[in-house]
């Protein structure tokens, strides 16, 4: 089974800190995605990547950046954390769209 | 515009009774369709997928869904609900095999009463 591993389950950070959320997949998937999930707003796509060193903005990229130096790892970076970035962050990967996504367990980030 | 709509934000059933979670999509293309389940504080797990093969798709944990092109629907069903089915369910659509992007419904919370 494909595994998508997010490094932290729960994270508490201070306003203004630079925050790194790490995601690793172990099945050589080309595509990787970062979503945030908020009550009443559903899942919103932040960034995605089709290949190493390649990135595309999703629907809500403001305040975020990403890094994909290796195929298996896709990092989400909050340049200067703010309280409105408190959320559940979900990483996903896929070989191709018809297979659907495999999701990680999520990182619940609280910015205080 | 391409979209996906889950018709019920909350569904409540008694244990042992059938489950129906409704999903409609809007698109001029042939979609790939998925249902995911999310238990509290967990990631999303794929229940089943439709990718232009059989229109009746069987998934895990006794769930199944039927693709009806004429009705642009992909409703999720289960003959008999179990307490462990209580979770949030997402209908998800992909309208292009090239982009890799999925469009998520807003989710339906399934409550199962003893």
PDB file of C-alpha atoms in Angstrom:
ATOM      1  CA  UNK A   1       0.000   0.000   0.000  1.00  0.00           C
ATOM      2  CA  UNK A   2       1.075   3.538  -0.737  1.00  0.00           C
ATOM      3  CA  UNK A   3       1.945   5.480   2.307  1.00  0.00           C
ATOM      4  CA  UNK A   4       1.908   9.210   2.635  1.00  0.00           C
ATOM      5  CA  UNK A   5       3.569  10.312   5.850  1.00  0.00           C
ATOM      6  CA  UNK A   6       3.222  13.743   7.361  1.00  0.00           C
ATOM      7  CA  UNK A   7       5.954  14.440   9.868  1.00  0.00           C
ATOM      8  CA  UNK A   8       3.841  16.035  12.586  1.00  0.00           C
ATOM      9  CA  UNK A   9       0.375  15.169  13.807  1.00  0.00           C
ATOM     10  CA  UNK A  10      -0.078  18.280  15.935  1.00  0.00           C
ATOM     11  CA  UNK A  11       1.937  21.482  15.817  1.00  0.00           C
ATOM     12  CA  UNK A  12       1.736  24.735  17.774  1.00  0.00           C
ATOM     13  CA  UNK A  13       3.648  27.736  16.450  1.00  0.00           C
ATOM     14  CA  UNK A  14       3.850  31.425  17.261  1.00  0.00           C
ATOM     15  CA  UNK A  15       2.737  34.235  14.986  1.00  0.00           C
ATOM     16  CA  UNK A  16       5.545  35.300  12.679  1.00  0.00           C
ATOM     17  CA  UNK A  17       7.447  32.018  12.835  1.00  0.00           C
ATOM     18  CA  UNK A  18       8.541  30.237   9.669  1.00  0.00           C
ATOM     19  CA  UNK A  19       6.858  26.844   9.642  1.00  0.00           C
ATOM     20  CA  UNK A  20       7.769  23.752   7.646  1.00  0.00           C
ATOM     21  CA  UNK A  21       5.279  20.938   7.081  1.00  0.00           C
ATOM     22  CA  UNK A  22       6.856  17.831   5.623  1.00  0.00           C
ATOM     23  CA  UNK A  23       5.250  15.139   3.515  1.00  0.00           C
ATOM     24  CA  UNK A  24       6.868  11.966   2.193  1.00  0.00           C
ATOM     25  CA  UNK A  25       5.383   9.289  -0.076  1.00  0.00           C
ATOM     26  CA  UNK A  26       6.936   5.905  -0.723  1.00  0.00           C
ATOM     27  CA  UNK A  27       5.470   4.776  -4.077  1.00  0.00           C
ATOM     28  CA  UNK A  28       7.249   6.903  -6.661  1.00  0.00           C
ATOM     29  CA  UNK A  29       4.165   9.035  -7.360  1.00  0.00           C
ATOM     30  CA  UNK A  30       4.583  11.913  -9.763  1.00  0.00           C
ATOM     31  CA  UNK A  31       1.896  14.165  -8.322  1.00  0.00           C
ATOM     32  CA  UNK A  32       1.785  15.641  -4.842  1.00  0.00           C
ATOM     33  CA  UNK A  33      -0.662  18.088  -3.297  1.00  0.00           C
ATOM     34  CA  UNK A  34      -1.166  20.233  -0.225  1.00  0.00           C
ATOM     35  CA  UNK A  35      -4.673  21.042   1.025  1.00  0.00           C
ATOM     36  CA  UNK A  36      -6.008  22.817   4.047  1.00  0.00           C
ATOM     37  CA  UNK A  37      -9.298  21.789   5.591  1.00  0.00           C
ATOM     38  CA  UNK A  38     -11.481  24.132   7.603  1.00  0.00           C
ATOM     39  CA  UNK A  39     -15.000  23.675   8.986  1.00  0.00           C
ATOM     40  CA  UNK A  40     -17.581  24.958   6.547  1.00  0.00           C
ATOM     41  CA  UNK A  41     -15.004  25.549   3.807  1.00  0.00           C
ATOM     42  CA  UNK A  42     -14.123  21.974   2.919  1.00  0.00           C
ATOM     43  CA  UNK A  43     -10.773  21.131   1.354  1.00  0.00           C
ATOM     44  CA  UNK A  44      -8.932  23.886  -0.472  1.00  0.00           C
ATOM     45  CA  UNK A  45      -5.909  23.311  -2.672  1.00  0.00           C
ATOM     46  CA  UNK A  46      -2.852  25.327  -1.685  1.00  0.00           C
ATOM     47  CA  UNK A  47      -0.121  24.068  -4.031  1.00  0.00           C
ATOM     48  CA  UNK A  48       0.603  21.025  -6.125  1.00  0.00           C
ATOM     49  CA  UNK A  49       3.539  19.538  -7.978  1.00  0.00           C
ATOM     50  CA  UNK A  50       3.781  17.254 -10.994  1.00  0.00           C
ATOM     51  CA  UNK A  51       7.492  16.643 -10.853  1.00  0.00           C
ATOM     52  CA  UNK A  52      10.669  17.373  -8.987  1.00  0.00           C
ATOM     53  CA  UNK A  53      11.409  21.093  -8.686  1.00  0.00           C
ATOM     54  CA  UNK A  54       8.073  21.859 -10.287  1.00  0.00           C
ATOM     55  CA  UNK A  55       5.187  23.604  -8.494  1.00  0.00           C
ATOM     56  CA  UNK A  56       1.848  25.100  -9.364  1.00  0.00           C
ATOM     57  CA  UNK A  57      -0.369  27.407  -7.344  1.00  0.00           C
ATOM     58  CA  UNK A  58      -3.672  26.067  -6.212  1.00  0.00           C
ATOM     59  CA  UNK A  59      -6.705  28.046  -5.129  1.00  0.00           C
ATOM     60  CA  UNK A  60      -5.276  29.666  -1.995  1.00  0.00           C
ATOM     61  CA  UNK A  61      -1.455  29.990  -2.312  1.00  0.00           C
ATOM     62  CA  UNK A  62      -1.117  33.335  -0.515  1.00  0.00           C
ATOM     63  CA  UNK A  63       1.116  33.125   2.538  1.00  0.00           C
ATOM     64  CA  UNK A  64       2.507  29.726   1.522  1.00  0.00           C
ATOM     65  CA  UNK A  65       5.332  28.339  -0.551  1.00  0.00           C
ATOM     66  CA  UNK A  66       6.454  24.801  -1.369  1.00  0.00           C
ATOM     67  CA  UNK A  67       9.574  22.859  -2.120  1.00  0.00           C
ATOM     68  CA  UNK A  68      10.051  19.628  -4.020  1.00  0.00           C
ATOM     69  CA  UNK A  69      13.739  18.826  -4.226  1.00  0.00           C
ATOM     70  CA  UNK A  70      13.174  15.064  -4.348  1.00  0.00           C
ATOM     71  CA  UNK A  71      10.340  13.121  -5.911  1.00  0.00           C
ATOM     72  CA  UNK A  72       9.192  11.575  -2.658  1.00  0.00           C
ATOM     73  CA  UNK A  73       9.158  14.739  -0.551  1.00  0.00           C
ATOM     74  CA  UNK A  74       6.886  17.768  -0.808  1.00  0.00           C
ATOM     75  CA  UNK A  75       7.252  20.477   1.818  1.00  0.00           C
ATOM     76  CA  UNK A  76       4.787  23.235   2.620  1.00  0.00           C
ATOM     77  CA  UNK A  77       6.284  26.423   4.040  1.00  0.00           C
ATOM     78  CA  UNK A  78       4.462  29.130   5.938  1.00  0.00           C
ATOM     79  CA  UNK A  79       6.798  32.091   5.498  1.00  0.00           C
ATOM     80  CA  UNK A  80       5.430  34.033   8.465  1.00  0.00           C
ATOM     81  CA  UNK A  81       2.719  32.160  10.304  1.00  0.00           C
ATOM     82  CA  UNK A  82      -0.482  33.988  11.123  1.00  0.00           C
ATOM     83  CA  UNK A  83      -3.470  32.995  13.240  1.00  0.00           C
ATOM     84  CA  UNK A  84      -5.672  32.629  10.143  1.00  0.00           C
ATOM     85  CA  UNK A  85      -3.416  29.780   9.051  1.00  0.00           C
ATOM     86  CA  UNK A  86      -4.578  27.684  11.977  1.00  0.00           C
ATOM     87  CA  UNK A  87      -6.017  24.672  10.202  1.00  0.00           C
ATOM     88  CA  UNK A  88      -5.759  20.989   9.363  1.00  0.00           C
ATOM     89  CA  UNK A  89      -3.210  20.481   6.568  1.00  0.00           C
ATOM     90  CA  UNK A  90      -3.471  17.410   4.370  1.00  0.00           C
ATOM     91  CA  UNK A  91      -0.855  16.125   1.962  1.00  0.00           C
ATOM     92  CA  UNK A  92      -1.763  13.757  -0.888  1.00  0.00           C
ATOM     93  CA  UNK A  93      -0.067  11.990  -3.760  1.00  0.00           C
ATOM     94  CA  UNK A  94      -1.185  10.230  -6.927  1.00  0.00           C
ATOM     95  CA  UNK A  95       0.322   8.344  -9.830  1.00  0.00           C
ATOM     96  CA  UNK A  96      -2.320   9.702 -12.177  1.00  0.00           C
ATOM     97  CA  UNK A  97      -5.712  11.276 -11.684  1.00  0.00           C
ATOM     98  CA  UNK A  98      -7.767   8.174 -12.419  1.00  0.00           C
ATOM     99  CA  UNK A  99      -6.273   6.473  -9.411  1.00  0.00           C
ATOM    100  CA  UNK A 100      -7.452   9.128  -7.025  1.00  0.00           C
ATOM    101  CA  UNK A 101      -5.263  10.410  -4.245  1.00  0.00           C
ATOM    102  CA  UNK A 102      -3.652   8.798  -1.243  1.00  0.00           C
ATOM    103  CA  UNK A 103      -3.784  11.129   1.737  1.00  0.00           C
ATOM    104  CA  UNK A 104      -1.593  11.481   4.746  1.00  0.00           C
ATOM    105  CA  UNK A 105      -3.088  11.565   8.235  1.00  0.00           C
ATOM    106  CA  UNK A 106      -2.921  15.338   8.407  1.00  0.00           C
ATOM    107  CA  UNK A 107      -1.157  17.944  10.523  1.00  0.00           C
ATOM    108  CA  UNK A 108      -3.301  20.044  12.800  1.00  0.00           C
ATOM    109  CA  UNK A 109      -1.490  23.367  13.043  1.00  0.00           C
ATOM    110  CA  UNK A 110      -2.347  25.960  15.647  1.00  0.00           C
ATOM    111  CA  UNK A 111      -0.802  29.420  15.356  1.00  0.00           C
ATOM    112  CA  UNK A 112      -0.939  31.443  18.562  1.00  0.00           C
TER     113      UNK A 112
ATOM    114  CA  UNK B   1     -18.371  25.455 -15.040  1.00  0.00           C
ATOM    115  CA  UNK B   2     -17.305  22.166 -13.551  1.00  0.00           C
ATOM    116  CA  UNK B   3     -18.556  21.489 -10.045  1.00  0.00           C
ATOM    117  CA  UNK B   4     -19.623  18.812  -7.601  1.00  0.00           C
ATOM    118  CA  UNK B   5     -22.515  19.095  -5.161  1.00  0.00           C
ATOM    119  CA  UNK B   6     -23.272  16.917  -2.184  1.00  0.00           C
ATOM    120  CA  UNK B   7     -26.959  17.378  -1.631  1.00  0.00           C
ATOM    121  CA  UNK B   8     -27.007  16.759   2.120  1.00  0.00           C
ATOM    122  CA  UNK B   9     -24.614  18.265   4.644  1.00  0.00           C
ATOM    123  CA  UNK B  10     -25.819  15.880   7.354  1.00  0.00           C
ATOM    124  CA  UNK B  11     -27.486  12.453   7.209  1.00  0.00           C
ATOM    125  CA  UNK B  12     -28.679  10.509  10.235  1.00  0.00           C
ATOM    126  CA  UNK B  13     -29.602   6.809  10.111  1.00  0.00           C
ATOM    127  CA  UNK B  14     -30.180   4.039  12.609  1.00  0.00           C
ATOM    128  CA  UNK B  15     -27.760   1.155  12.840  1.00  0.00           C
ATOM    129  CA  UNK B  16     -28.789  -1.623  10.477  1.00  0.00           C
ATOM    130  CA  UNK B  17     -30.736   0.634   8.099  1.00  0.00           C
ATOM    131  CA  UNK B  18     -29.661   1.638   4.569  1.00  0.00           C
ATOM    132  CA  UNK B  19     -27.390   4.586   3.865  1.00  0.00           C
ATOM    133  CA  UNK B  20     -27.768   6.972   0.911  1.00  0.00           C
ATOM    134  CA  UNK B  21     -25.371   9.881   0.404  1.00  0.00           C
ATOM    135  CA  UNK B  22     -26.144  11.941  -2.674  1.00  0.00           C
ATOM    136  CA  UNK B  23     -23.719  13.540  -5.106  1.00  0.00           C
ATOM    137  CA  UNK B  24     -24.249  15.392  -8.384  1.00  0.00           C
ATOM    138  CA  UNK B  25     -21.668  16.827 -10.707  1.00  0.00           C
ATOM    139  CA  UNK B  26     -21.730  19.345 -13.490  1.00  0.00           C
ATOM    140  CA  UNK B  27     -19.426  18.932 -16.465  1.00  0.00           C
ATOM    141  CA  UNK B  28     -19.334  18.694 -20.224  1.00  0.00           C
ATOM    142  CA  UNK B  29     -16.556  16.110 -19.996  1.00  0.00           C
ATOM    143  CA  UNK B  30     -16.547  12.511 -18.832  1.00  0.00           C
ATOM    144  CA  UNK B  31     -15.379  12.578 -15.256  1.00  0.00           C
ATOM    145  CA  UNK B  32     -13.558  10.254 -12.935  1.00  0.00           C
ATOM    146  CA  UNK B  33     -15.472  10.042  -9.677  1.00  0.00           C
ATOM    147  CA  UNK B  34     -14.467   9.062  -6.169  1.00  0.00           C
ATOM    148  CA  UNK B  35     -15.878   8.777  -2.684  1.00  0.00           C
ATOM    149  CA  UNK B  36     -13.622   9.349   0.305  1.00  0.00           C
ATOM    150  CA  UNK B  37     -14.303   8.887   4.007  1.00  0.00           C
ATOM    151  CA  UNK B  38     -12.739  10.842   6.853  1.00  0.00           C
ATOM    152  CA  UNK B  39     -13.012   9.759  10.447  1.00  0.00           C
ATOM    153  CA  UNK B  40     -12.466  12.429  13.136  1.00  0.00           C
ATOM    154  CA  UNK B  41      -8.930  13.840  13.173  1.00  0.00           C
ATOM    155  CA  UNK B  42      -7.802  11.473  10.446  1.00  0.00           C
ATOM    156  CA  UNK B  43      -6.817  11.803   6.801  1.00  0.00           C
ATOM    157  CA  UNK B  44      -9.092  10.889   3.905  1.00  0.00           C
ATOM    158  CA  UNK B  45      -9.414   7.266   2.831  1.00  0.00           C
ATOM    159  CA  UNK B  46     -10.526   6.196  -0.644  1.00  0.00           C
ATOM    160  CA  UNK B  47     -13.803   4.220  -0.510  1.00  0.00           C
ATOM    161  CA  UNK B  48     -14.308   3.624  -4.214  1.00  0.00           C
ATOM    162  CA  UNK B  49     -13.699   5.081  -7.664  1.00  0.00           C
ATOM    163  CA  UNK B  50     -15.355   5.223 -11.070  1.00  0.00           C
ATOM    164  CA  UNK B  51     -13.154   5.632 -14.122  1.00  0.00           C
ATOM    165  CA  UNK B  52     -15.411   4.809 -17.106  1.00  0.00           C
ATOM    166  CA  UNK B  53     -15.628   1.054 -16.596  1.00  0.00           C
ATOM    167  CA  UNK B  54     -18.672  -0.565 -14.910  1.00  0.00           C
ATOM    168  CA  UNK B  55     -21.251   1.980 -13.793  1.00  0.00           C
ATOM    169  CA  UNK B  56     -21.890   0.171 -10.494  1.00  0.00           C
ATOM    170  CA  UNK B  57     -18.771   0.401  -8.405  1.00  0.00           C
ATOM    171  CA  UNK B  58     -18.120  -1.620  -5.271  1.00  0.00           C
ATOM    172  CA  UNK B  59     -15.848  -0.249  -2.597  1.00  0.00           C
ATOM    173  CA  UNK B  60     -14.556  -1.115   0.812  1.00  0.00           C
ATOM    174  CA  UNK B  61     -16.645  -1.754   3.939  1.00  0.00           C
ATOM    175  CA  UNK B  62     -19.751  -2.718   1.956  1.00  0.00           C
ATOM    176  CA  UNK B  63     -20.207   0.629   0.203  1.00  0.00           C
ATOM    177  CA  UNK B  64     -21.093   0.965  -3.448  1.00  0.00           C
ATOM    178  CA  UNK B  65     -21.984   3.753  -5.859  1.00  0.00           C
ATOM    179  CA  UNK B  66     -23.706   3.959  -9.210  1.00  0.00           C
ATOM    180  CA  UNK B  67     -22.658   6.335 -11.969  1.00  0.00           C
ATOM    181  CA  UNK B  68     -25.713   7.675 -13.816  1.00  0.00           C
ATOM    182  CA  UNK B  69     -24.638   9.831 -16.715  1.00  0.00           C
ATOM    183  CA  UNK B  70     -28.173  10.929 -17.616  1.00  0.00           C
ATOM    184  CA  UNK B  71     -28.684  12.233 -14.085  1.00  0.00           C
ATOM    185  CA  UNK B  72     -25.050  13.380 -13.606  1.00  0.00           C
ATOM    186  CA  UNK B  73     -25.110  11.602 -10.263  1.00  0.00           C
ATOM    187  CA  UNK B  74     -22.830   9.307  -8.277  1.00  0.00           C
ATOM    188  CA  UNK B  75     -24.719   8.449  -5.096  1.00  0.00           C
ATOM    189  CA  UNK B  76     -23.100   6.353  -2.368  1.00  0.00           C
ATOM    190  CA  UNK B  77     -25.085   3.547  -0.737  1.00  0.00           C
ATOM    191  CA  UNK B  78     -24.727   0.824   1.850  1.00  0.00           C
ATOM    192  CA  UNK B  79     -27.450  -1.728   2.666  1.00  0.00           C
ATOM    193  CA  UNK B  80     -26.926  -1.729   6.423  1.00  0.00           C
ATOM    194  CA  UNK B  81     -25.210   0.983   8.460  1.00  0.00           C
ATOM    195  CA  UNK B  82     -22.740   0.149  11.186  1.00  0.00           C
ATOM    196  CA  UNK B  83     -21.755   2.382  14.068  1.00  0.00           C
ATOM    197  CA  UNK B  84     -18.207   2.533  12.665  1.00  0.00           C
ATOM    198  CA  UNK B  85     -19.561   4.160   9.478  1.00  0.00           C
ATOM    199  CA  UNK B  86     -20.111   7.424  11.345  1.00  0.00           C
ATOM    200  CA  UNK B  87     -17.759   9.859   9.612  1.00  0.00           C
ATOM    201  CA  UNK B  88     -17.594  12.570   6.986  1.00  0.00           C
ATOM    202  CA  UNK B  89     -17.899  11.538   3.359  1.00  0.00           C
ATOM    203  CA  UNK B  90     -16.605  13.455   0.359  1.00  0.00           C
ATOM    204  CA  UNK B  91     -17.652  13.095  -3.248  1.00  0.00           C
ATOM    205  CA  UNK B  92     -14.721  14.010  -5.465  1.00  0.00           C
ATOM    206  CA  UNK B  93     -14.500  14.565  -9.205  1.00  0.00           C
ATOM    207  CA  UNK B  94     -11.727  14.855 -11.735  1.00  0.00           C
ATOM    208  CA  UNK B  95     -12.578  16.320 -15.106  1.00  0.00           C
ATOM    209  CA  UNK B  96      -9.216  15.912 -16.744  1.00  0.00           C
ATOM    210  CA  UNK B  97      -6.763  13.061 -16.597  1.00  0.00           C
ATOM    211  CA  UNK B  98      -3.933  15.445 -17.403  1.00  0.00           C
ATOM    212  CA  UNK B  99      -4.069  17.999 -14.660  1.00  0.00           C
ATOM    213  CA  UNK B 100      -4.158  15.701 -11.654  1.00  0.00           C
ATOM    214  CA  UNK B 101      -6.463  18.093  -9.868  1.00  0.00           C
ATOM    215  CA  UNK B 102      -9.572  16.948  -8.061  1.00  0.00           C
ATOM    216  CA  UNK B 103     -12.652  18.935  -7.108  1.00  0.00           C
ATOM    217  CA  UNK B 104     -14.087  18.113  -3.677  1.00  0.00           C
ATOM    218  CA  UNK B 105     -17.671  18.319  -2.563  1.00  0.00           C
ATOM    219  CA  UNK B 106     -18.399  20.065   0.707  1.00  0.00           C
ATOM    220  CA  UNK B 107     -18.846  16.799   2.560  1.00  0.00           C
ATOM    221  CA  UNK B 108     -21.704  14.923   4.204  1.00  0.00           C
ATOM    222  CA  UNK B 109     -21.570  14.022   7.871  1.00  0.00           C
ATOM    223  CA  UNK B 110     -23.075  10.603   8.497  1.00  0.00           C
ATOM    224  CA  UNK B 111     -24.461  10.003  11.972  1.00  0.00           C
ATOM    225  CA  UNK B 112     -25.364   6.430  12.943  1.00  0.00           C
ATOM    226  CA  UNK B 113     -27.705   6.032  15.897  1.00  0.00           C
ATOM    227  CA  UNK B 114     -27.821   2.854  18.000  1.00  0.00           C
TER     228      UNK B 114
END
